[in-house]
Protein backbone atom coordinates (compact mmCIF):
# COMPACT_ATOMS: atom_id res chain seq x y z
CA UNK A 1 0.00 0.00 0.00
CA UNK A 2 1.33 3.45 -0.97
CA UNK A 3 2.25 5.88 1.79
CA UNK A 4 1.02 9.48 1.77
CA UNK A 5 4.45 10.75 0.66
CA UNK A 6 4.53 8.26 -2.27
CA UNK A 7 1.01 9.30 -3.27
CA UNK A 8 2.01 12.96 -3.05
CA UNK A 9 5.13 12.36 -5.18
CA UNK A 10 3.03 10.54 -7.79
CA UNK A 11 0.49 13.42 -7.86
CA UNK A 12 3.35 15.91 -8.22
CA UNK A 13 4.88 13.98 -11.12
CA UNK A 14 1.53 13.79 -12.93
CA UNK A 15 0.93 17.48 -12.30
CA UNK A 16 4.39 18.45 -13.63
CA UNK A 17 3.72 16.44 -16.81
CA UNK A 18 0.40 18.26 -17.20
CA UNK A 19 2.09 21.66 -16.78
CA UNK A 20 4.68 20.80 -19.46
CA UNK A 21 1.97 19.99 -22.04
CA UNK A 22 -0.19 23.03 -21.22
CA UNK A 23 -0.04 26.52 -22.72
CA UNK A 24 -1.36 29.76 -21.25
CA UNK A 25 -3.40 31.81 -23.73
CA UNK A 26 -3.94 35.50 -23.04
CA UNK A 27 -5.68 38.49 -24.66
CA UNK A 28 -8.77 36.49 -25.57
CA UNK A 29 -11.90 38.28 -26.63
CA UNK A 30 -14.85 37.81 -24.24
CA UNK A 31 -16.87 36.31 -27.13
CA UNK A 32 -14.50 33.33 -27.46
CA UNK A 33 -15.84 29.98 -26.22
CA UNK A 34 -14.19 26.64 -25.38
CA UNK A 35 -15.39 25.19 -28.70
CA UNK A 36 -13.80 28.05 -30.65
CA UNK A 37 -10.50 27.60 -28.78
CA UNK A 38 -10.57 23.84 -29.32
CA UNK A 39 -11.16 24.29 -33.06
CA UNK A 40 -8.33 26.83 -33.33
CA UNK A 41 -5.79 24.74 -31.38
CA UNK A 42 -6.71 21.42 -33.01
CA UNK A 43 -4.56 22.37 -35.99
CA UNK A 44 -1.49 22.03 -33.72
CA UNK A 45 -2.46 18.66 -32.22
CA UNK A 46 -4.94 17.00 -29.90
CA UNK A 47 -6.51 19.25 -27.28
CA UNK A 48 -7.13 17.33 -24.02
CA UNK A 49 -8.74 20.08 -21.96
CA UNK A 50 -9.45 23.81 -21.85
CA UNK A 51 -9.88 25.80 -18.65
CA UNK A 52 -11.22 29.32 -19.12
CA UNK A 53 -9.94 31.72 -16.48
CA UNK A 54 -12.53 34.39 -15.80
CA UNK A 55 -11.64 38.02 -15.16
CA UNK A 56 -12.22 38.50 -11.40
CA UNK A 57 -13.62 41.99 -11.97
CA UNK A 58 -16.04 41.44 -14.85
CA UNK A 59 -16.26 37.61 -14.73
CA UNK A 60 -15.48 37.44 -18.46
CA UNK A 61 -13.02 34.84 -19.86
CA UNK A 62 -9.92 36.75 -20.91
CA UNK A 63 -7.34 33.95 -20.73
CA UNK A 64 -7.25 30.17 -20.59
CA UNK A 65 -5.12 27.09 -20.08
CA UNK A 66 -5.06 24.69 -23.04
CA UNK A 67 -3.74 21.19 -22.32
CA UNK A 68 -2.31 19.50 -25.39
CA UNK A 69 -1.61 15.77 -25.82
CA UNK A 70 2.14 16.07 -25.25
CA UNK A 71 4.86 18.69 -24.53
CA UNK A 72 6.02 18.74 -28.18
CA UNK A 73 2.59 19.95 -29.32
CA UNK A 74 2.63 22.64 -26.62
CA UNK A 75 6.10 23.81 -27.76
CA UNK A 76 4.88 23.85 -31.37
CA UNK A 77 1.90 26.04 -30.41
CA UNK A 78 4.15 28.51 -28.58
CA UNK A 79 6.76 28.70 -31.36
CA UNK A 80 4.20 29.10 -34.17
CA UNK A 81 2.19 31.75 -32.35
CA UNK A 82 5.26 33.77 -31.41
CA UNK A 83 6.14 34.17 -35.08
CA UNK A 84 2.65 34.87 -36.44
CA UNK A 85 -0.22 36.95 -35.07
CA UNK A 86 -3.06 34.52 -34.45
CA UNK A 87 -6.65 35.70 -34.23
CA UNK A 88 -9.50 33.45 -33.14
CA UNK A 89 -12.79 33.84 -35.02
CA UNK A 90 -11.49 36.94 -36.80
CA UNK A 91 -11.59 38.89 -33.56
CA UNK A 92 -9.59 42.11 -33.90
CA UNK A 93 -7.08 41.23 -31.20
CA UNK A 94 -4.29 38.69 -31.72
CA UNK A 95 -3.86 36.27 -28.84
CA UNK A 96 -0.66 35.73 -26.85
CA UNK A 97 0.64 32.29 -25.87
CA UNK A 98 3.28 31.23 -23.37
CA UNK A 99 4.31 28.23 -21.28
CA UNK A 100 1.98 27.48 -18.41
CA UNK A 101 3.32 27.79 -14.87
CA UNK A 102 2.33 25.67 -11.89
CA UNK A 103 0.89 28.70 -10.07
CA UNK A 104 -1.74 29.13 -12.83
CA UNK A 105 -3.53 25.88 -11.95
CA UNK A 106 -6.22 25.69 -9.30
CA UNK A 107 -5.94 21.90 -9.07
CA UNK A 108 -2.24 21.65 -8.20
CA UNK A 109 -1.39 19.08 -5.52
CA UNK A 110 -1.55 20.33 -1.94
CA UNK A 111 1.35 19.67 0.37
CA UNK A 112 0.11 17.45 3.22
CA UNK A 113 0.09 19.04 6.69
CA UNK A 114 0.98 22.46 5.27
CA UNK A 115 -0.05 25.33 7.51
CA UNK A 116 -0.39 28.93 6.34
CA UNK A 117 0.12 31.45 9.13
CA UNK A 118 -2.21 34.47 9.27
CA UNK A 119 -3.34 37.09 11.71
CA UNK A 120 -6.15 39.60 11.97
CA UNK A 121 -5.11 43.24 11.89
CA UNK A 122 -7.06 45.59 14.11
CA UNK A 123 -7.24 49.41 14.03
CA UNK A 124 -4.60 49.64 16.78
CA UNK A 125 -1.99 47.59 14.85
CA UNK A 126 0.93 49.36 13.15
CA UNK A 127 0.15 47.75 9.76
CA UNK A 128 -3.55 48.71 9.79
CA UNK A 129 -3.07 51.91 7.73
CA UNK A 130 -0.89 50.04 5.20
CA UNK A 131 -3.59 47.37 4.80
CA UNK A 132 -6.28 50.05 4.36
CA UNK A 133 -4.19 51.80 1.69
CA UNK A 134 -3.67 48.50 -0.15
CA UNK A 135 -7.41 47.89 -0.03
CA UNK A 136 -8.06 51.35 -1.54
CA UNK A 137 -5.46 50.77 -4.26
CA UNK A 138 -6.98 47.40 -5.18
CA UNK A 139 -10.45 48.96 -5.49
CA UNK A 140 -9.07 51.80 -7.61
CA UNK A 141 -7.20 49.41 -9.88
CA UNK A 142 -10.32 47.26 -10.26
CA UNK A 143 -12.34 50.32 -11.32
CA UNK A 144 -9.66 51.39 -13.82
CA UNK A 145 -9.39 47.88 -15.26
CA UNK A 146 -13.18 47.69 -15.61
CA UNK A 147 -13.25 51.01 -17.47
CA UNK A 148 -10.41 49.94 -19.78
CA UNK A 149 -12.20 46.69 -20.53
CA UNK A 150 -15.39 48.56 -21.45
CA UNK A 151 -13.45 50.91 -23.74
CA UNK A 152 -11.72 47.94 -25.37
CA UNK A 153 -15.06 46.17 -25.89
CA UNK A 154 -16.49 49.29 -27.59
CA UNK A 155 -13.43 49.49 -29.86
CA UNK A 156 -13.72 45.80 -30.75
CA UNK A 157 -17.41 46.25 -31.56
CA UNK A 158 -16.60 49.22 -33.83
CA UNK A 159 -13.91 47.19 -35.60
CA UNK A 160 -16.28 44.26 -36.07
CA UNK A 161 -19.00 46.56 -37.50
CA UNK A 162 -16.47 48.21 -39.84
CA UNK A 163 -15.32 44.76 -40.97
CA UNK A 164 -18.94 43.72 -41.69
CA UNK A 165 -19.58 46.93 -43.65
CA UNK A 166 -16.46 46.37 -45.77
CA UNK A 167 -17.52 42.79 -46.51
CA UNK A 168 -21.02 43.91 -47.55
CA UNK A 169 -19.60 46.72 -49.68
CA UNK A 170 -17.16 44.39 -51.44
CA UNK A 171 -19.92 41.84 -52.03
CA UNK A 172 -22.17 44.51 -53.56
CA UNK A 173 -19.31 45.69 -55.82
CA UNK A 174 -18.76 42.10 -56.91
CA UNK A 175 -22.47 41.66 -57.68
CA UNK A 176 -22.51 44.89 -59.72
CA UNK A 177 -19.39 43.83 -61.65
CA UNK A 178 -20.89 40.45 -62.51
CA UNK A 179 -24.13 42.08 -63.68
CA UNK A 180 -22.42 44.82 -65.77
CA UNK A 181 -19.90 42.75 -67.73
CA UNK A 182 -22.42 40.14 -68.80
CA UNK A 183 -20.96 37.31 -66.72
CA UNK A 184 -24.30 36.80 -65.05
CA UNK A 185 -26.07 36.09 -68.35
CA UNK A 186 -23.32 33.70 -69.45
CA UNK A 187 -23.48 31.83 -66.13
CA UNK A 188 -27.29 31.68 -66.33
CA UNK A 189 -27.09 30.24 -69.85
CA UNK A 190 -24.46 27.73 -68.83
CA UNK A 191 -26.48 26.46 -65.83
CA UNK A 192 -29.80 26.84 -67.66
CA UNK A 193 -31.21 29.29 -65.12
CA UNK A 194 -33.71 32.00 -65.95
CA UNK A 195 -32.24 35.37 -64.86
CA UNK A 196 -35.65 36.76 -63.99
CA UNK A 197 -35.82 34.15 -61.18
PDB file of C-alpha atoms in Angstrom:
ATOM      1  CA  UNK A   1       0.000   0.000   0.000  1.00  0.00           C
ATOM      2  CA  UNK A   2       1.332   3.447  -0.966  1.00  0.00           C
ATOM      3  CA  UNK A   3       2.252   5.879   1.787  1.00  0.00           C
ATOM      4  CA  UNK A   4       1.017   9.479   1.772  1.00  0.00           C
ATOM      5  CA  UNK A   5       4.446  10.747   0.665  1.00  0.00           C
ATOM      6  CA  UNK A   6       4.526   8.262  -2.267  1.00  0.00           C
ATOM      7  CA  UNK A   7       1.007   9.297  -3.271  1.00  0.00           C
ATOM      8  CA  UNK A   8       2.007  12.956  -3.047  1.00  0.00           C
ATOM      9  CA  UNK A   9       5.134  12.356  -5.178  1.00  0.00           C
ATOM     10  CA  UNK A  10       3.028  10.544  -7.791  1.00  0.00           C
ATOM     11  CA  UNK A  11       0.488  13.416  -7.861  1.00  0.00           C
ATOM     12  CA  UNK A  12       3.350  15.912  -8.223  1.00  0.00           C
ATOM     13  CA  UNK A  13       4.882  13.977 -11.123  1.00  0.00           C
ATOM     14  CA  UNK A  14       1.526  13.788 -12.933  1.00  0.00           C
ATOM     15  CA  UNK A  15       0.933  17.485 -12.300  1.00  0.00           C
ATOM     16  CA  UNK A  16       4.393  18.452 -13.629  1.00  0.00           C
ATOM     17  CA  UNK A  17       3.719  16.442 -16.809  1.00  0.00           C
ATOM     18  CA  UNK A  18       0.399  18.264 -17.197  1.00  0.00           C
ATOM     19  CA  UNK A  19       2.093  21.662 -16.778  1.00  0.00           C
ATOM     20  CA  UNK A  20       4.676  20.796 -19.460  1.00  0.00           C
ATOM     21  CA  UNK A  21       1.974  19.987 -22.035  1.00  0.00           C
ATOM     22  CA  UNK A  22      -0.193  23.029 -21.223  1.00  0.00           C
ATOM     23  CA  UNK A  23      -0.042  26.521 -22.716  1.00  0.00           C
ATOM     24  CA  UNK A  24      -1.365  29.759 -21.247  1.00  0.00           C
ATOM     25  CA  UNK A  25      -3.397  31.814 -23.732  1.00  0.00           C
ATOM     26  CA  UNK A  26      -3.937  35.505 -23.036  1.00  0.00           C
ATOM     27  CA  UNK A  27      -5.676  38.495 -24.661  1.00  0.00           C
ATOM     28  CA  UNK A  28      -8.770  36.494 -25.566  1.00  0.00           C
ATOM     29  CA  UNK A  29     -11.905  38.281 -26.633  1.00  0.00           C
ATOM     30  CA  UNK A  30     -14.845  37.805 -24.240  1.00  0.00           C
ATOM     31  CA  UNK A  31     -16.872  36.306 -27.127  1.00  0.00           C
ATOM     32  CA  UNK A  32     -14.498  33.334 -27.456  1.00  0.00           C
ATOM     33  CA  UNK A  33     -15.843  29.978 -26.218  1.00  0.00           C
ATOM     34  CA  UNK A  34     -14.193  26.637 -25.375  1.00  0.00           C
ATOM     35  CA  UNK A  35     -15.389  25.188 -28.704  1.00  0.00           C
ATOM     36  CA  UNK A  36     -13.795  28.048 -30.652  1.00  0.00           C
ATOM     37  CA  UNK A  37     -10.497  27.598 -28.785  1.00  0.00           C
ATOM     38  CA  UNK A  38     -10.569  23.837 -29.323  1.00  0.00           C
ATOM     39  CA  UNK A  39     -11.156  24.294 -33.057  1.00  0.00           C
ATOM     40  CA  UNK A  40      -8.328  26.827 -33.332  1.00  0.00           C
ATOM     41  CA  UNK A  41      -5.790  24.742 -31.381  1.00  0.00           C
ATOM     42  CA  UNK A  42      -6.713  21.420 -33.014  1.00  0.00           C
ATOM     43  CA  UNK A  43      -4.564  22.367 -35.988  1.00  0.00           C
ATOM     44  CA  UNK A  44      -1.493  22.028 -33.715  1.00  0.00           C
ATOM     45  CA  UNK A  45      -2.458  18.656 -32.219  1.00  0.00           C
ATOM     46  CA  UNK A  46      -4.942  16.998 -29.903  1.00  0.00           C
ATOM     47  CA  UNK A  47      -6.512  19.250 -27.279  1.00  0.00           C
ATOM     48  CA  UNK A  48      -7.126  17.331 -24.017  1.00  0.00           C
ATOM     49  CA  UNK A  49      -8.736  20.080 -21.960  1.00  0.00           C
ATOM     50  CA  UNK A  50      -9.454  23.810 -21.853  1.00  0.00           C
ATOM     51  CA  UNK A  51      -9.875  25.799 -18.654  1.00  0.00           C
ATOM     52  CA  UNK A  52     -11.220  29.318 -19.124  1.00  0.00           C
ATOM     53  CA  UNK A  53      -9.940  31.723 -16.482  1.00  0.00           C
ATOM     54  CA  UNK A  54     -12.530  34.393 -15.801  1.00  0.00           C
ATOM     55  CA  UNK A  55     -11.636  38.017 -15.161  1.00  0.00           C
ATOM     56  CA  UNK A  56     -12.222  38.504 -11.405  1.00  0.00           C
ATOM     57  CA  UNK A  57     -13.623  41.993 -11.966  1.00  0.00           C
ATOM     58  CA  UNK A  58     -16.038  41.436 -14.847  1.00  0.00           C
ATOM     59  CA  UNK A  59     -16.264  37.613 -14.728  1.00  0.00           C
ATOM     60  CA  UNK A  60     -15.476  37.436 -18.461  1.00  0.00           C
ATOM     61  CA  UNK A  61     -13.019  34.844 -19.864  1.00  0.00           C
ATOM     62  CA  UNK A  62      -9.919  36.754 -20.912  1.00  0.00           C
ATOM     63  CA  UNK A  63      -7.341  33.945 -20.732  1.00  0.00           C
ATOM     64  CA  UNK A  64      -7.254  30.166 -20.587  1.00  0.00           C
ATOM     65  CA  UNK A  65      -5.118  27.086 -20.081  1.00  0.00           C
ATOM     66  CA  UNK A  66      -5.060  24.690 -23.043  1.00  0.00           C
ATOM     67  CA  UNK A  67      -3.740  21.194 -22.324  1.00  0.00           C
ATOM     68  CA  UNK A  68      -2.310  19.499 -25.394  1.00  0.00           C
ATOM     69  CA  UNK A  69      -1.614  15.774 -25.817  1.00  0.00           C
ATOM     70  CA  UNK A  70       2.140  16.074 -25.249  1.00  0.00           C
ATOM     71  CA  UNK A  71       4.861  18.687 -24.528  1.00  0.00           C
ATOM     72  CA  UNK A  72       6.016  18.740 -28.175  1.00  0.00           C
ATOM     73  CA  UNK A  73       2.595  19.950 -29.321  1.00  0.00           C
ATOM     74  CA  UNK A  74       2.635  22.635 -26.618  1.00  0.00           C
ATOM     75  CA  UNK A  75       6.096  23.809 -27.761  1.00  0.00           C
ATOM     76  CA  UNK A  76       4.879  23.852 -31.369  1.00  0.00           C
ATOM     77  CA  UNK A  77       1.905  26.043 -30.415  1.00  0.00           C
ATOM     78  CA  UNK A  78       4.152  28.511 -28.576  1.00  0.00           C
ATOM     79  CA  UNK A  79       6.759  28.698 -31.364  1.00  0.00           C
ATOM     80  CA  UNK A  80       4.199  29.100 -34.168  1.00  0.00           C
ATOM     81  CA  UNK A  81       2.193  31.750 -32.353  1.00  0.00           C
ATOM     82  CA  UNK A  82       5.260  33.768 -31.413  1.00  0.00           C
ATOM     83  CA  UNK A  83       6.137  34.166 -35.078  1.00  0.00           C
ATOM     84  CA  UNK A  84       2.649  34.869 -36.439  1.00  0.00           C
ATOM     85  CA  UNK A  85      -0.217  36.950 -35.072  1.00  0.00           C
ATOM     86  CA  UNK A  86      -3.059  34.517 -34.448  1.00  0.00           C
ATOM     87  CA  UNK A  87      -6.647  35.697 -34.227  1.00  0.00           C
ATOM     88  CA  UNK A  88      -9.499  33.453 -33.136  1.00  0.00           C
ATOM     89  CA  UNK A  89     -12.788  33.842 -35.021  1.00  0.00           C
ATOM     90  CA  UNK A  90     -11.494  36.938 -36.804  1.00  0.00           C
ATOM     91  CA  UNK A  91     -11.586  38.889 -33.559  1.00  0.00           C
ATOM     92  CA  UNK A  92      -9.589  42.113 -33.896  1.00  0.00           C
ATOM     93  CA  UNK A  93      -7.082  41.231 -31.199  1.00  0.00           C
ATOM     94  CA  UNK A  94      -4.289  38.687 -31.721  1.00  0.00           C
ATOM     95  CA  UNK A  95      -3.858  36.265 -28.840  1.00  0.00           C
ATOM     96  CA  UNK A  96      -0.659  35.734 -26.850  1.00  0.00           C
ATOM     97  CA  UNK A  97       0.635  32.289 -25.874  1.00  0.00           C
ATOM     98  CA  UNK A  98       3.284  31.232 -23.369  1.00  0.00           C
ATOM     99  CA  UNK A  99       4.311  28.233 -21.276  1.00  0.00           C
ATOM    100  CA  UNK A 100       1.976  27.483 -18.409  1.00  0.00           C
ATOM    101  CA  UNK A 101       3.320  27.791 -14.873  1.00  0.00           C
ATOM    102  CA  UNK A 102       2.329  25.668 -11.886  1.00  0.00           C
ATOM    103  CA  UNK A 103       0.890  28.704 -10.067  1.00  0.00           C
ATOM    104  CA  UNK A 104      -1.739  29.131 -12.829  1.00  0.00           C
ATOM    105  CA  UNK A 105      -3.531  25.884 -11.945  1.00  0.00           C
ATOM    106  CA  UNK A 106      -6.218  25.692  -9.301  1.00  0.00           C
ATOM    107  CA  UNK A 107      -5.939  21.897  -9.070  1.00  0.00           C
ATOM    108  CA  UNK A 108      -2.238  21.648  -8.200  1.00  0.00           C
ATOM    109  CA  UNK A 109      -1.385  19.083  -5.516  1.00  0.00           C
ATOM    110  CA  UNK A 110      -1.546  20.332  -1.945  1.00  0.00           C
ATOM    111  CA  UNK A 111       1.350  19.667   0.368  1.00  0.00           C
ATOM    112  CA  UNK A 112       0.106  17.447   3.225  1.00  0.00           C
ATOM    113  CA  UNK A 113       0.087  19.037   6.693  1.00  0.00           C
ATOM    114  CA  UNK A 114       0.984  22.463   5.271  1.00  0.00           C
ATOM    115  CA  UNK A 115      -0.048  25.334   7.508  1.00  0.00           C
ATOM    116  CA  UNK A 116      -0.393  28.929   6.345  1.00  0.00           C
ATOM    117  CA  UNK A 117       0.120  31.446   9.133  1.00  0.00           C
ATOM    118  CA  UNK A 118      -2.209  34.465   9.268  1.00  0.00           C
ATOM    119  CA  UNK A 119      -3.341  37.087  11.715  1.00  0.00           C
ATOM    120  CA  UNK A 120      -6.148  39.604  11.970  1.00  0.00           C
ATOM    121  CA  UNK A 121      -5.105  43.243  11.887  1.00  0.00           C
ATOM    122  CA  UNK A 122      -7.058  45.595  14.114  1.00  0.00           C
ATOM    123  CA  UNK A 123      -7.240  49.411  14.030  1.00  0.00           C
ATOM    124  CA  UNK A 124      -4.597  49.643  16.778  1.00  0.00           C
ATOM    125  CA  UNK A 125      -1.988  47.591  14.848  1.00  0.00           C
ATOM    126  CA  UNK A 126       0.930  49.356  13.155  1.00  0.00           C
ATOM    127  CA  UNK A 127       0.149  47.751   9.758  1.00  0.00           C
ATOM    128  CA  UNK A 128      -3.546  48.710   9.786  1.00  0.00           C
ATOM    129  CA  UNK A 129      -3.073  51.910   7.727  1.00  0.00           C
ATOM    130  CA  UNK A 130      -0.895  50.036   5.202  1.00  0.00           C
ATOM    131  CA  UNK A 131      -3.587  47.367   4.805  1.00  0.00           C
ATOM    132  CA  UNK A 132      -6.279  50.050   4.365  1.00  0.00           C
ATOM    133  CA  UNK A 133      -4.187  51.802   1.688  1.00  0.00           C
ATOM    134  CA  UNK A 134      -3.665  48.501  -0.146  1.00  0.00           C
ATOM    135  CA  UNK A 135      -7.409  47.888  -0.029  1.00  0.00           C
ATOM    136  CA  UNK A 136      -8.062  51.349  -1.536  1.00  0.00           C
ATOM    137  CA  UNK A 137      -5.456  50.767  -4.257  1.00  0.00           C
ATOM    138  CA  UNK A 138      -6.977  47.401  -5.182  1.00  0.00           C
ATOM    139  CA  UNK A 139     -10.448  48.959  -5.492  1.00  0.00           C
ATOM    140  CA  UNK A 140      -9.072  51.801  -7.613  1.00  0.00           C
ATOM    141  CA  UNK A 141      -7.196  49.406  -9.882  1.00  0.00           C
ATOM    142  CA  UNK A 142     -10.322  47.262 -10.264  1.00  0.00           C
ATOM    143  CA  UNK A 143     -12.341  50.324 -11.315  1.00  0.00           C
ATOM    144  CA  UNK A 144      -9.656  51.388 -13.821  1.00  0.00           C
ATOM    145  CA  UNK A 145      -9.394  47.875 -15.262  1.00  0.00           C
ATOM    146  CA  UNK A 146     -13.177  47.687 -15.614  1.00  0.00           C
ATOM    147  CA  UNK A 147     -13.246  51.009 -17.465  1.00  0.00           C
ATOM    148  CA  UNK A 148     -10.411  49.944 -19.776  1.00  0.00           C
ATOM    149  CA  UNK A 149     -12.203  46.694 -20.526  1.00  0.00           C
ATOM    150  CA  UNK A 150     -15.390  48.557 -21.455  1.00  0.00           C
ATOM    151  CA  UNK A 151     -13.454  50.914 -23.741  1.00  0.00           C
ATOM    152  CA  UNK A 152     -11.717  47.939 -25.369  1.00  0.00           C
ATOM    153  CA  UNK A 153     -15.059  46.168 -25.893  1.00  0.00           C
ATOM    154  CA  UNK A 154     -16.488  49.287 -27.590  1.00  0.00           C
ATOM    155  CA  UNK A 155     -13.429  49.494 -29.863  1.00  0.00           C
ATOM    156  CA  UNK A 156     -13.722  45.803 -30.752  1.00  0.00           C
ATOM    157  CA  UNK A 157     -17.412  46.253 -31.565  1.00  0.00           C
ATOM    158  CA  UNK A 158     -16.599  49.216 -33.829  1.00  0.00           C
ATOM    159  CA  UNK A 159     -13.907  47.191 -35.601  1.00  0.00           C
ATOM    160  CA  UNK A 160     -16.284  44.263 -36.074  1.00  0.00           C
ATOM    161  CA  UNK A 161     -18.997  46.556 -37.497  1.00  0.00           C
ATOM    162  CA  UNK A 162     -16.470  48.207 -39.840  1.00  0.00           C
ATOM    163  CA  UNK A 163     -15.317  44.759 -40.974  1.00  0.00           C
ATOM    164  CA  UNK A 164     -18.936  43.717 -41.694  1.00  0.00           C
ATOM    165  CA  UNK A 165     -19.577  46.935 -43.651  1.00  0.00           C
ATOM    166  CA  UNK A 166     -16.461  46.369 -45.772  1.00  0.00           C
ATOM    167  CA  UNK A 167     -17.523  42.787 -46.510  1.00  0.00           C
ATOM    168  CA  UNK A 168     -21.023  43.905 -47.550  1.00  0.00           C
ATOM    169  CA  UNK A 169     -19.596  46.724 -49.682  1.00  0.00           C
ATOM    170  CA  UNK A 170     -17.160  44.388 -51.445  1.00  0.00           C
ATOM    171  CA  UNK A 171     -19.916  41.840 -52.028  1.00  0.00           C
ATOM    172  CA  UNK A 172     -22.170  44.510 -53.563  1.00  0.00           C
ATOM    173  CA  UNK A 173     -19.312  45.691 -55.816  1.00  0.00           C
ATOM    174  CA  UNK A 174     -18.763  42.103 -56.915  1.00  0.00           C
ATOM    175  CA  UNK A 175     -22.474  41.663 -57.679  1.00  0.00           C
ATOM    176  CA  UNK A 176     -22.513  44.890 -59.724  1.00  0.00           C
ATOM    177  CA  UNK A 177     -19.386  43.832 -61.646  1.00  0.00           C
ATOM    178  CA  UNK A 178     -20.893  40.448 -62.513  1.00  0.00           C
ATOM    179  CA  UNK A 179     -24.130  42.083 -63.676  1.00  0.00           C
ATOM    180  CA  UNK A 180     -22.422  44.818 -65.769  1.00  0.00           C
ATOM    181  CA  UNK A 181     -19.899  42.746 -67.731  1.00  0.00           C
ATOM    182  CA  UNK A 182     -22.424  40.136 -68.804  1.00  0.00           C
ATOM    183  CA  UNK A 183     -20.957  37.307 -66.719  1.00  0.00           C
ATOM    184  CA  UNK A 184     -24.296  36.803 -65.051  1.00  0.00           C
ATOM    185  CA  UNK A 185     -26.074  36.093 -68.349  1.00  0.00           C
ATOM    186  CA  UNK A 186     -23.317  33.701 -69.446  1.00  0.00           C
ATOM    187  CA  UNK A 187     -23.485  31.833 -66.127  1.00  0.00           C
ATOM    188  CA  UNK A 188     -27.292  31.675 -66.333  1.00  0.00           C
ATOM    189  CA  UNK A 189     -27.090  30.237 -69.854  1.00  0.00           C
ATOM    190  CA  UNK A 190     -24.456  27.728 -68.834  1.00  0.00           C
ATOM    191  CA  UNK A 191     -26.479  26.464 -65.835  1.00  0.00           C
ATOM    192  CA  UNK A 192     -29.804  26.838 -67.656  1.00  0.00           C
ATOM    193  CA  UNK A 193     -31.212  29.291 -65.117  1.00  0.00           C
ATOM    194  CA  UNK A 194     -33.706  32.000 -65.947  1.00  0.00           C
ATOM    195  CA  UNK A 195     -32.241  35.375 -64.861  1.00  0.00           C
ATOM    196  CA  UNK A 196     -35.651  36.764 -63.994  1.00  0.00           C
ATOM    197  CA  UNK A 197     -35.817  34.149 -61.183  1.00  0.00           C
TER     198      UNK A 197
END
